Coordinates of C-alpha atoms in Angstrom, one line a residue:
Chain R
X1 CA 16.8 -11.9 25.5
X2 CA 18.4 -8.7 24.0
X3 CA 16.4 -7.4 21.0
X4 CA 17.8 -4.8 18.7
X5 CA 15.2 -3.0 16.5
X6 CA 16.4 -1.2 13.4
X7 CA 14.8 2.2 12.9
X8 CA 15.3 4.4 9.9
X9 CA 14.2 8.0 9.5
X10 CA 12.7 8.6 6.1
X11 CA 11.0 11.6 4.4
X12 CA 7.2 11.4 4.9
X13 CA 5.7 9.4 2.1
X14 CA 2.6 11.4 2.3
X15 CA 4.4 14.6 1.3
X16 CA 6.4 15.7 -1.7
X17 CA 9.8 13.8 -1.8
X18 CA 12.8 14.8 -3.9
X19 CA 16.4 13.9 -4.7
X20 CA 19.0 16.7 -4.2
X21 CA 20.2 18.3 -7.4
X22 CA 23.8 18.7 -6.2
X23 CA 24.6 15.1 -5.1
X24 CA 21.6 13.0 -6.1
X25 CA 20.9 11.9 -2.5
X26 CA 17.5 11.9 -0.8
X27 CA 16.6 15.5 0.2
X28 CA 16.2 15.1 3.9
X29 CA 16.8 18.8 4.9
X30 CA 13.6 20.2 3.3
X31 CA 11.5 17.1 3.9
X32 CA 9.2 16.3 6.8
X33 CA 11.0 13.3 8.3
X34 CA 9.3 10.5 10.2
X35 CA 10.0 7.0 11.4
X36 CA 9.8 4.5 8.5
X37 CA 6.3 3.2 9.0
X38 CA 7.2 -0.5 8.8
X39 CA 9.7 0.0 11.7
X40 CA 6.9 0.9 14.1
X41 CA 5.6 -2.6 13.6
X42 CA 9.1 -4.0 14.3
X43 CA 9.2 -1.9 17.6
X44 CA 5.7 -3.2 18.6
X45 CA 6.7 -6.8 17.9
X46 CA 9.9 -6.4 20.1
X47 CA 7.9 -4.8 22.9
X48 CA 5.4 -7.6 22.9
X49 CA 8.2 -10.2 23.0
X50 CA 9.7 -8.3 25.9
X51 CA 6.4 -8.2 27.7
X52 CA 6.0 -12.0 27.3
X53 CA 9.6 -13.1 27.8
X54 CA 11.4 -10.3 29.5
X55 CA 14.8 -8.9 28.3
X56 CA 15.8 -5.7 26.8
X57 CA 14.8 -3.7 23.7
X58 CA 17.4 -1.4 22.0
X59 CA 16.8 0.9 19.1
X60 CA 19.5 1.2 16.5
X61 CA 19.6 4.0 13.9
X62 CA 22.1 5.0 11.3
X63 CA 21.5 8.5 10.1
X64 CA 22.2 12.2 10.3
X65 CA 21.9 14.3 13.5
X66 CA 18.2 15.0 12.9
X67 CA 17.4 11.3 13.1
X68 CA 17.5 11.9 16.9
X69 CA 13.8 13.1 16.6
X70 CA 12.8 9.7 15.3
X71 CA 14.8 7.9 17.9
X72 CA 13.1 9.7 20.7
X73 CA 9.7 9.0 19.1
X74 CA 10.7 5.3 18.9
X75 CA 11.7 5.3 22.5
X76 CA 8.4 6.9 23.5
X77 CA 6.7 3.6 22.5
X78 CA 8.6 1.8 25.2
X79 CA 12.1 0.5 24.3
X80 CA 14.8 0.8 26.9
X81 CA 17.6 2.6 25.1
X82 CA 19.0 3.6 21.7
X83 CA 22.2 3.6 19.7
X84 CA 22.6 6.3 17.0
X85 CA 25.5 5.8 14.5
X86 CA 26.1 9.3 13.1
X87 CA 29.1 10.4 11.1
X88 CA 29.5 12.9 8.2
X89 CA 31.3 10.3 6.2
X90 CA 28.1 8.2 6.0
X91 CA 26.5 10.7 3.6
X92 CA 26.0 9.0 0.2
X93 CA 26.3 5.5 1.4
X94 CA 24.9 2.6 -0.7
X95 CA 23.0 -0.3 0.7
X96 CA 26.1 -2.6 0.7
X97 CA 28.0 -0.1 2.9
X98 CA 25.0 0.7 5.1
X99 CA 24.7 -3.0 5.9
X100 CA 28.3 -3.1 7.0
X101 CA 27.7 -0.3 9.5
X102 CA 24.5 -1.8 10.8
X103 CA 26.1 -5.3 11.1
X104 CA 29.1 -3.9 13.0
X105 CA 26.8 -2.0 15.4
X106 CA 24.6 -5.1 16.0
X107 CA 27.7 -7.2 16.6
X108 CA 28.9 -4.7 19.2
X109 CA 25.5 -4.8 20.9
X110 CA 25.5 -8.6 21.1
X111 CA 21.9 -9.0 20.1
X112 CA 20.0 -12.3 20.4
X113 CA 17.3 -11.1 18.0
X114 CA 17.3 -8.3 15.5
X115 CA 13.8 -7.1 14.3
X116 CA 13.4 -4.6 11.4
X117 CA 10.8 -3.5 8.9
X118 CA 10.7 -5.5 5.6
X119 CA 11.5 -2.4 3.6
X120 CA 11.7 1.4 4.0
X121 CA 9.2 3.7 2.3
X122 CA 11.9 5.8 0.7
X123 CA 14.2 3.3 -1.0
X124 CA 11.9 0.2 -0.9
X125 CA 15.0 -1.8 -1.7
X126 CA 14.2 -4.6 0.7
X127 CA 17.8 -6.0 0.7
X128 CA 19.2 -4.8 4.0
X129 CA 17.8 -7.6 6.2
X130 CA 19.6 -10.4 4.2
X131 CA 22.7 -8.3 3.7
X132 CA 23.0 -7.8 7.5
X133 CA 22.3 -11.5 8.2
X134 CA 24.9 -12.5 5.6
X135 CA 27.5 -10.3 7.3
X136 CA 26.7 -11.6 10.8
X137 CA 26.3 -15.2 9.8
X138 CA 22.9 -15.4 11.5
X139 CA 19.6 -16.7 10.3
X140 CA 17.3 -14.3 8.4
X141 CA 13.5 -14.9 8.8
X142 CA 12.2 -12.2 6.4
X143 CA 8.8 -11.0 5.4
X144 CA 7.1 -12.2 8.6
X145 CA 3.4 -11.7 9.1
X146 CA 3.5 -13.7 12.3
X147 CA 6.3 -14.4 14.7
X148 CA 6.4 -17.0 17.5
X149 CA 9.2 -17.3 20.0
X150 CA 9.7 -20.4 22.2
X151 CA 13.0 -20.2 24.2
X152 CA 15.7 -19.9 21.5
X153 CA 13.5 -21.2 18.8
X154 CA 11.8 -18.8 16.3
X155 CA 9.0 -19.5 13.9
X156 CA 7.5 -17.1 11.3
X157 CA 4.9 -17.1 8.7
X158 CA 6.6 -15.6 5.7
X159 CA 4.2 -13.9 3.2
X160 CA 4.7 -15.1 -0.3
X161 CA 2.8 -14.4 -3.6
X162 CA 1.2 -17.8 -3.4
X163 CA 0.3 -17.8 0.3
X164 CA 2.8 -18.2 3.0
X165 CA 5.8 -20.3 4.2
X166 CA 6.4 -21.5 7.8
X167 CA 10.1 -20.9 8.5
X168 CA 12.0 -21.8 11.6
X169 CA 15.4 -20.9 13.1
X170 CA 17.3 -20.5 16.4
X171 CA 18.6 -17.3 17.9
X172 CA 20.7 -15.3 17.2
X173 CA 18.6 -14.3 14.2
X174 CA 17.1 -11.4 12.3
X175 CA 13.4 -11.1 11.6
X176 CA 11.9 -8.6 9.2
X177 CA 8.2 -7.8 9.5
X178 CA 5.3 -6.6 7.3
X179 CA 2.6 -4.3 8.6
X180 CA 0.2 -7.2 8.9
X181 CA 2.0 -8.5 12.0
X182 CA 0.4 -6.3 14.7
X183 CA -1.1 -2.9 15.4
X184 CA 1.6 -0.6 16.8
X185 CA 0.7 1.2 20.0
X186 CA 0.6 5.0 20.3
X187 CA 3.1 6.5 22.6
X188 CA 1.5 7.5 25.9
X189 CA 2.1 10.9 27.5
X190 CA 4.2 9.0 30.2
X191 CA 6.1 7.3 27.4
X192 CA 6.9 10.5 25.7
X193 CA 8.2 12.1 28.9
X194 CA 10.2 9.0 29.8
X195 CA 11.7 8.8 26.3
X196 CA 13.5 12.2 27.0
X197 CA 15.5 10.6 29.7
X198 CA 16.3 7.2 28.2
X199 CA 19.9 6.4 27.4
X200 CA 20.9 7.3 23.8
X201 CA 24.4 6.4 22.9
X202 CA 26.1 8.1 19.9
X203 CA 28.7 6.2 17.9
X204 CA 31.0 7.3 15.1
X205 CA 32.4 5.1 12.4
X206 CA 35.6 4.9 14.3
X207 CA 33.8 3.4 17.3
X208 CA 32.7 0.6 15.0
X209 CA 36.2 0.1 13.5
X210 CA 35.0 1.2 10.0
X211 CA 37.1 3.6 7.9
X212 CA 35.5 6.6 6.3
X213 CA 36.5 5.4 2.8
X214 CA 34.5 2.2 3.2
X215 CA 31.2 4.2 3.3
X216 CA 29.7 7.3 1.8
X217 CA 30.4 8.4 -1.8
X218 CA 33.9 7.0 -1.6
X219 CA 32.8 3.5 -0.7
X220 CA 29.6 3.4 -2.8
X221 CA 29.1 0.4 -5.0
X222 CA 26.4 2.1 -7.1
X223 CA 25.9 5.6 -8.3
X224 CA 23.0 7.8 -9.5
X225 CA 23.8 9.1 -13.0
X226 CA 20.9 11.5 -13.3
X227 CA 17.3 12.0 -12.0
X228 CA 14.3 13.9 -13.2
X229 CA 10.7 14.5 -12.2
X230 CA 8.2 12.2 -13.9
X231 CA 5.5 14.3 -15.5
X232 CA 2.3 13.9 -13.4
X233 CA -0.5 12.0 -15.0
X234 CA -3.2 14.0 -16.6
X235 CA -6.8 13.5 -15.6
X236 CA -8.9 12.1 -18.5
X237 CA -12.6 12.0 -19.1
X238 CA -14.8 12.0 -16.0
X239 CA -18.5 11.2 -16.4
X240 CA -21.5 11.0 -14.1
X241 CA -22.7 7.4 -13.9
X242 CA -26.4 8.3 -14.6
X243 CA -28.3 5.2 -15.6
X244 CA -25.7 3.8 -18.0
X245 CA -22.3 4.4 -16.2
X246 CA -21.5 0.7 -16.5
X247 CA -22.2 0.6 -20.2
X248 CA -20.1 3.7 -20.8
X249 CA -17.3 2.1 -18.9
X250 CA -17.4 -0.9 -21.1
X251 CA -17.6 1.3 -24.2
X252 CA -14.3 2.9 -23.0
X253 CA -12.8 -0.5 -22.4
X254 CA -13.8 -1.6 -25.9
X255 CA -12.3 1.6 -27.4
X256 CA -9.0 0.7 -25.7
X257 CA -9.4 -2.9 -26.9
X258 CA -9.6 -4.4 -23.4
X259 CA -12.8 -6.2 -24.2
Chain K
X1 CA 29.5 -12.2 -26.9
X2 CA 29.6 -11.9 -23.2
X3 CA 27.5 -14.2 -21.0
X4 CA 24.5 -12.7 -19.1
X5 CA 23.0 -14.7 -16.3
X6 CA 19.2 -14.7 -15.7
X7 CA 18.1 -16.1 -12.4
X8 CA 14.9 -18.0 -13.1
X9 CA 11.8 -17.3 -11.0
X10 CA 9.2 -20.0 -11.2
X11 CA 6.1 -21.0 -9.4
X12 CA 5.0 -24.6 -9.1
X13 CA 7.3 -25.7 -12.0
X14 CA 6.3 -22.9 -14.4
X15 CA 8.5 -20.0 -15.3
X16 CA 6.9 -16.7 -14.2
X17 CA 6.3 -14.0 -16.8
X18 CA 9.1 -11.9 -15.2
X19 CA 11.5 -14.6 -16.1
X20 CA 10.6 -14.4 -19.8
X21 CA 10.8 -10.6 -19.6
X22 CA 14.3 -10.9 -18.1
X23 CA 15.4 -13.4 -20.8
X24 CA 14.1 -10.9 -23.4
X25 CA 16.0 -8.0 -21.8
X26 CA 19.2 -10.1 -21.4
X27 CA 19.3 -10.9 -25.1
X28 CA 20.0 -7.2 -25.7
X29 CA 23.1 -7.5 -23.4
X30 CA 24.8 -10.7 -24.5
X31 CA 24.5 -14.5 -24.7
X32 CA 21.8 -15.6 -22.3
X33 CA 22.3 -18.3 -19.7
X34 CA 19.4 -19.1 -17.3
X35 CA 20.2 -20.1 -13.8
X36 CA 17.7 -22.4 -12.0
X37 CA 18.2 -22.4 -8.2
X38 CA 16.1 -25.1 -6.6
X39 CA 13.1 -26.9 -8.1
X40 CA 13.6 -28.8 -11.3
X41 CA 15.4 -27.3 -14.3
X42 CA 14.1 -30.0 -16.7
X43 CA 10.5 -28.9 -16.3
X44 CA 11.5 -25.3 -17.3
X45 CA 14.0 -26.0 -20.1
X46 CA 11.6 -25.8 -23.0
X47 CA 10.2 -22.4 -22.0
X48 CA 13.7 -21.0 -21.2
X49 CA 14.9 -22.1 -24.6
X50 CA 11.9 -20.6 -26.3
X51 CA 12.8 -17.2 -24.9
X52 CA 16.5 -17.4 -25.9
X53 CA 18.4 -19.2 -23.2
X54 CA 21.3 -20.9 -24.9
X55 CA 22.5 -22.5 -21.7
X56 CA 20.9 -23.5 -18.4
X57 CA 22.8 -23.8 -15.1
X58 CA 20.8 -26.2 -12.9
X59 CA 21.4 -26.2 -9.2
X60 CA 19.0 -28.5 -7.6
X61 CA 18.3 -30.4 -4.4
X62 CA 16.8 -30.4 -0.9
X63 CA 19.5 -28.1 0.4
X64 CA 18.2 -25.3 -1.8
X65 CA 14.5 -26.1 -1.6
X66 CA 14.4 -26.7 2.2
X67 CA 15.9 -23.4 3.4
X68 CA 15.4 -19.7 2.8
X69 CA 17.6 -18.0 0.1
X70 CA 21.1 -18.1 1.8
X71 CA 22.1 -21.3 -0.1
X72 CA 20.8 -20.0 -3.4
X73 CA 23.0 -16.9 -2.9
X74 CA 26.0 -19.0 -2.1
X75 CA 25.6 -21.1 -5.3
X76 CA 25.0 -18.0 -7.5
X77 CA 28.0 -16.1 -6.1
X78 CA 30.2 -19.1 -6.8
X79 CA 28.8 -19.4 -10.3
X80 CA 29.4 -15.6 -10.9
X81 CA 33.0 -16.0 -9.8
X82 CA 33.5 -19.0 -12.1
X83 CA 32.0 -17.7 -15.3
X84 CA 32.5 -13.9 -14.9
X85 CA 29.3 -12.8 -16.6
X86 CA 28.7 -9.4 -18.1
X87 CA 25.6 -8.9 -15.9
X88 CA 23.3 -10.8 -13.6
X89 CA 19.5 -10.3 -13.7
X90 CA 17.1 -11.3 -11.0
X91 CA 13.4 -10.7 -10.5
X92 CA 12.4 -7.7 -8.3
X93 CA 10.5 -10.1 -6.0
X94 CA 11.1 -10.7 -2.3
X95 CA 13.3 -13.7 -3.0
X96 CA 15.0 -12.1 -6.0
X97 CA 16.0 -9.1 -4.1
X98 CA 17.1 -11.1 -1.1
X99 CA 19.4 -13.3 -3.2
X100 CA 20.8 -10.2 -4.9
X101 CA 21.5 -8.5 -1.6
X102 CA 23.4 -11.5 -0.2
X103 CA 25.4 -11.9 -3.4
X104 CA 26.3 -8.2 -3.4
X105 CA 27.7 -8.6 0.1
X106 CA 29.5 -11.8 -0.7
X107 CA 31.2 -10.3 -3.7
X108 CA 31.5 -6.7 -2.4
X109 CA 29.6 -5.7 -5.5
X110 CA 27.0 -3.0 -6.2
X111 CA 23.4 -3.8 -7.1
X112 CA 20.4 -2.0 -8.6
X113 CA 16.9 -2.9 -7.6
X114 CA 13.5 -2.4 -9.2
X115 CA 14.9 -1.5 -12.6
X116 CA 12.4 -1.0 -15.4
X117 CA 14.9 -0.6 -18.2
X118 CA 18.6 -1.4 -18.5
X119 CA 20.9 -0.2 -21.3
X120 CA 24.0 -1.9 -22.8
X121 CA 26.2 0.3 -20.6
X122 CA 24.6 -1.1 -17.5
X123 CA 22.6 2.1 -16.7
X124 CA 19.3 1.1 -15.1
X125 CA 16.2 3.2 -14.9
X126 CA 14.2 3.2 -11.7
X127 CA 10.9 4.9 -10.8
X128 CA 10.9 6.1 -7.2
X129 CA 9.0 8.1 -4.6
X130 CA 5.5 6.9 -5.5
X131 CA 6.2 7.2 -9.3
X132 CA 7.1 10.8 -9.1
X133 CA 10.8 10.6 -9.9
X134 CA 12.8 8.8 -12.5
X135 CA 16.4 7.8 -11.6
X136 CA 19.1 6.5 -13.8
X137 CA 21.9 4.7 -11.9
X138 CA 24.6 2.2 -12.4
X139 CA 26.8 -0.2 -10.5
X140 CA 30.2 1.4 -9.9
X141 CA 31.9 -1.5 -8.2
X142 CA 31.9 -5.0 -9.8
X143 CA 29.5 -6.2 -12.4
X144 CA 25.9 -5.1 -12.8
X145 CA 23.7 -7.2 -10.5
X146 CA 20.2 -6.0 -11.3
X147 CA 16.7 -6.9 -10.1
X148 CA 14.0 -6.3 -12.8
X149 CA 10.5 -5.1 -12.0
X150 CA 7.8 -7.3 -13.5
X151 CA 5.8 -5.9 -16.4
X152 CA 8.7 -3.6 -17.5
X153 CA 8.8 -4.9 -21.0
X154 CA 7.0 -7.3 -23.3
X155 CA 8.6 -10.8 -23.5
X156 CA 9.2 -12.0 -27.1
X157 CA 10.3 -15.5 -28.1
X158 CA 13.7 -16.2 -29.8
X159 CA 14.0 -20.0 -29.8
X160 CA 17.3 -21.6 -28.8
X161 CA 18.2 -25.1 -27.8
X162 CA 19.8 -24.8 -24.4
X163 CA 22.5 -27.0 -23.1
X164 CA 22.1 -28.0 -19.5
X165 CA 24.9 -27.9 -17.0
X166 CA 24.5 -29.3 -13.5
X167 CA 26.0 -27.0 -10.9
X168 CA 27.4 -28.3 -7.7
X169 CA 25.5 -27.3 -4.6
X170 CA 28.2 -27.0 -1.9
X171 CA 26.7 -25.4 1.1
X172 CA 27.8 -24.8 4.7
X173 CA 25.8 -24.8 7.9
X174 CA 25.5 -21.0 7.6
X175 CA 23.4 -21.6 4.5
X176 CA 20.9 -23.8 6.4
X177 CA 19.9 -21.6 9.3
X178 CA 16.4 -20.7 8.2
X179 CA 14.5 -23.9 7.5
X180 CA 11.3 -23.9 5.5
X181 CA 9.0 -26.4 7.2
X182 CA 5.8 -25.8 5.3
X183 CA 4.6 -24.1 2.2
X184 CA 0.9 -23.1 2.1
X185 CA -0.8 -22.0 -1.1
X186 CA -3.7 -19.7 -0.5
X187 CA -6.3 -19.9 -3.2
X188 CA -6.4 -17.1 -5.8
X189 CA -8.2 -19.4 -8.3
X190 CA -7.0 -19.2 -11.9
X191 CA -6.3 -15.5 -11.7
X192 CA -2.9 -14.2 -12.8
X193 CA -0.4 -13.1 -10.2
X194 CA -0.9 -9.6 -9.1
X195 CA 2.6 -8.2 -9.8
X196 CA 2.6 -9.8 -13.3
X197 CA -1.0 -9.3 -14.4
X198 CA -1.7 -7.2 -17.5
X199 CA -5.0 -6.2 -16.0
X200 CA -5.7 -5.5 -12.3
X201 CA -9.1 -4.7 -10.8
X202 CA -8.8 -3.4 -7.2
X203 CA -11.3 -2.6 -4.5
X204 CA -11.1 -0.1 -1.7
X205 CA -13.0 0.9 1.4
X206 CA -16.0 1.8 -0.8
X207 CA -16.5 -1.9 -1.6
X208 CA -17.8 -2.1 2.0
X209 CA -17.3 -5.7 3.0
X210 CA -15.4 -8.9 2.3
X211 CA -18.5 -10.4 0.8
X212 CA -18.9 -7.5 -1.7
X213 CA -15.4 -8.2 -3.0
X214 CA -17.1 -10.8 -5.1
X215 CA -18.1 -7.9 -7.3
X216 CA -14.4 -7.0 -7.7
X217 CA -13.5 -10.6 -8.4
X218 CA -16.2 -11.0 -11.0
X219 CA -15.1 -8.0 -13.0
X220 CA -11.4 -9.2 -12.7
X221 CA -12.4 -12.6 -14.0
X222 CA -14.4 -11.2 -16.9
X223 CA -11.4 -9.1 -17.9
X224 CA -8.9 -11.9 -17.2
X225 CA -7.2 -9.8 -14.6
X226 CA -5.8 -10.1 -11.1
X227 CA -7.6 -8.7 -8.0
X228 CA -6.0 -6.1 -5.9
X229 CA -7.0 -4.2 -2.8
X230 CA -6.2 -0.8 -1.2
X231 CA -4.7 -0.7 2.3
X232 CA -8.0 0.6 3.7
X233 CA -9.8 -2.5 2.3
X234 CA -7.1 -4.8 3.7
X235 CA -7.0 -3.1 7.1
X236 CA -10.8 -3.5 7.2
X237 CA -10.4 -7.2 6.6
X238 CA -12.1 -7.2 3.2
X239 CA -9.3 -8.9 1.4
X240 CA -5.9 -10.6 2.3
X241 CA -2.8 -8.6 2.6
X242 CA -0.8 -10.3 -0.2
X243 CA -3.2 -8.5 -2.6
X244 CA -2.5 -5.1 -1.2
X245 CA -1.4 -2.5 -3.8
X246 CA 0.4 0.6 -2.6
X247 CA 3.3 2.0 -0.6
X248 CA 3.2 -0.9 1.9
X249 CA 2.1 -3.5 -0.6
X250 CA 2.7 -4.5 -4.1
X251 CA 3.7 -2.1 -6.9
X252 CA 1.9 -2.9 -10.1
X253 CA 2.3 -1.6 -13.6
X254 CA -0.3 -3.3 -15.7
X255 CA -1.8 -2.2 -19.1
X256 CA -5.1 -1.6 -17.3
X257 CA -5.8 -0.7 -13.7
X258 CA -9.4 -0.4 -12.5
X259 CA -9.9 1.2 -9.1
X260 CA -13.3 0.5 -7.5
X261 CA -14.3 2.5 -4.4
X262 CA -10.7 3.6 -3.9
X263 CA -10.2 7.3 -3.0
X264 CA -6.6 7.4 -4.2
X265 CA -4.6 8.3 -1.2
X266 CA -0.9 8.7 -1.9
X267 CA -0.4 5.4 -0.1
X268 CA -2.3 3.7 -2.9
X269 CA -1.2 5.8 -5.8
X270 CA 2.4 4.8 -4.9
X271 CA 1.6 1.3 -6.0
X272 CA -0.3 1.8 -9.3
X273 CA 0.6 5.2 -10.7
X274 CA 2.7 3.8 -13.5
X275 CA -0.1 1.7 -14.9
X276 CA -0.7 2.4 -18.6
X277 CA -4.4 3.0 -18.4
X278 CA -6.3 3.8 -15.2
X279 CA -10.1 3.6 -14.8
X280 CA -11.8 4.7 -11.5
X281 CA -15.3 4.3 -10.2
X282 CA -16.1 6.3 -7.1
X283 CA -19.2 8.0 -5.7
X284 CA -17.1 11.0 -4.5
X285 CA -16.5 13.2 -7.5
X286 CA -13.7 14.9 -5.6
X287 CA -11.8 11.7 -4.9
X288 CA -8.0 12.2 -5.8
X289 CA -8.1 8.9 -7.8
X290 CA -9.8 10.9 -10.6
X291 CA -6.8 13.1 -10.9
X292 CA -4.9 10.3 -12.5
X293 CA -7.7 8.3 -14.1
X294 CA -7.9 8.2 -17.9
X295 CA -11.6 7.4 -17.5
X296 CA -13.6 8.1 -14.4
X297 CA -17.1 7.2 -13.5
X298 CA -18.7 9.2 -10.7
X299 CA -21.4 6.9 -9.2
X300 CA -22.4 4.0 -7.1
X301 CA -20.0 1.1 -7.9
X302 CA -22.8 -1.4 -6.8
X303 CA -24.8 -0.2 -9.9
X304 CA -22.0 0.6 -12.3
X305 CA -20.0 -2.6 -11.8
X306 CA -22.8 -5.1 -12.2
X307 CA -24.0 -3.2 -15.3
X308 CA -20.5 -3.3 -16.8
X309 CA -20.2 -7.0 -16.0
X310 CA -23.5 -7.7 -17.8
X311 CA -22.4 -5.6 -20.8
X312 CA -19.0 -7.5 -21.0
X313 CA -20.9 -10.8 -20.9
X314 CA -23.1 -9.6 -23.7
X315 CA -20.2 -8.7 -25.9
X316 CA -18.4 -12.1 -25.4

């Protein structure tokens, strides 16, 4: 089984994140960039499947040159190789266009299974998995908190607001995962050393048969009009509980008409 | 006036609050038509009419209920092409976003997600990067397909008597690749749903154990709120993941958010920062949660919360 894992490099959600004032895109140059956290769970799930069933795990990233750091980090966990789609024309791409690029790259790889995080911590848009599946005409099992593979048959538990759904499909398919699905491994020293030598193929838009005008700002289907910093919340009244902290809390609730 | 489609989100035959919010928003944009994808439209008609739907498109049947979202997107895309609406609103839920994403690809159309406001020109407002940045954006290709975040506005009734039009469900094998074989409801009692609740009471690592979460639940029930949990609490096994609030969980924006034993790491703040009023109880006076709390109590939550619960009971 050939498994392609989608990995996105994102600005660290634990640090200050900004949009650029010149073109309204995510400021990646001044940010501390990391692997999208949810993608580490996708990598882990792929590696566990490989350990149980054999096959090959390939990392796929669309992003600027500096995303190479995150690709090497991903490889240090254990995947076999990586594909990096990098092209200046991609800057400013919307989700619809990005899904076109990812779908083309996945099709070229000939994956049996695509695993990705349910969402990224920067956009949190959550639409890419179904957009890709729509383009490829394959099953999308999204929002998995558990994945079971039996031959070509896949079963997930899909987290819902009410509980969960058991959903099945056959390969080829795409599975998106939440962070409840496993505990990702830490790269070992050996893994980090090995990652430096693993095959990393770089592709341009041309290699995927996509014209520059279909992506980036020219191909964007939505546009940011303006953005601004939201004023930070101000700290209010802070009291010591003493003996009547609970009563004071309820007094506050009453003053705000919550009780 | 132009027609605006609102894709109905319902749970067990009842329209969710976000649906009523979308109907209210849609009335500012044009004539409102509700679209029911799966389930039963008849059960929802009264409520949809009460909030201003003058028409209901009903697409029903096992082909929609028995498979994940692809078929719903196919039906919606066909409807959009047929009626050429001025805009399409969906809920910013997992399924709402998934349908929107597929429709955007099918129609090669832009989309906006997690919108908290939408003006008549189709410019949507989004709050991103853990509540730190406000973005205004619009669809530049095609019609506005927009997912609306729950609790973004107050739903108001505007009674109408909707006509119901059955919509043909014509699917292909590609729409039936992901089969739903079982739906499990995990008990949350009579509590409101987390993303839609006006009041949320959340517990963190400081709650200490799964058993102690009863304290969080008790306060939530007394206030008529939903229960949430921080990632630390969920990772420690104190409370199930679907109740996680934060960067890798739900984003909530209630009238009142009560944080019990939650330090307020950025991971958590990302999910609750836009709440109207925030109250925090924590024994660490330096906990970052106090930086955004309108009212903070520094102390032992095992003393403060039972006392507060008792006081609320007395006032009832």
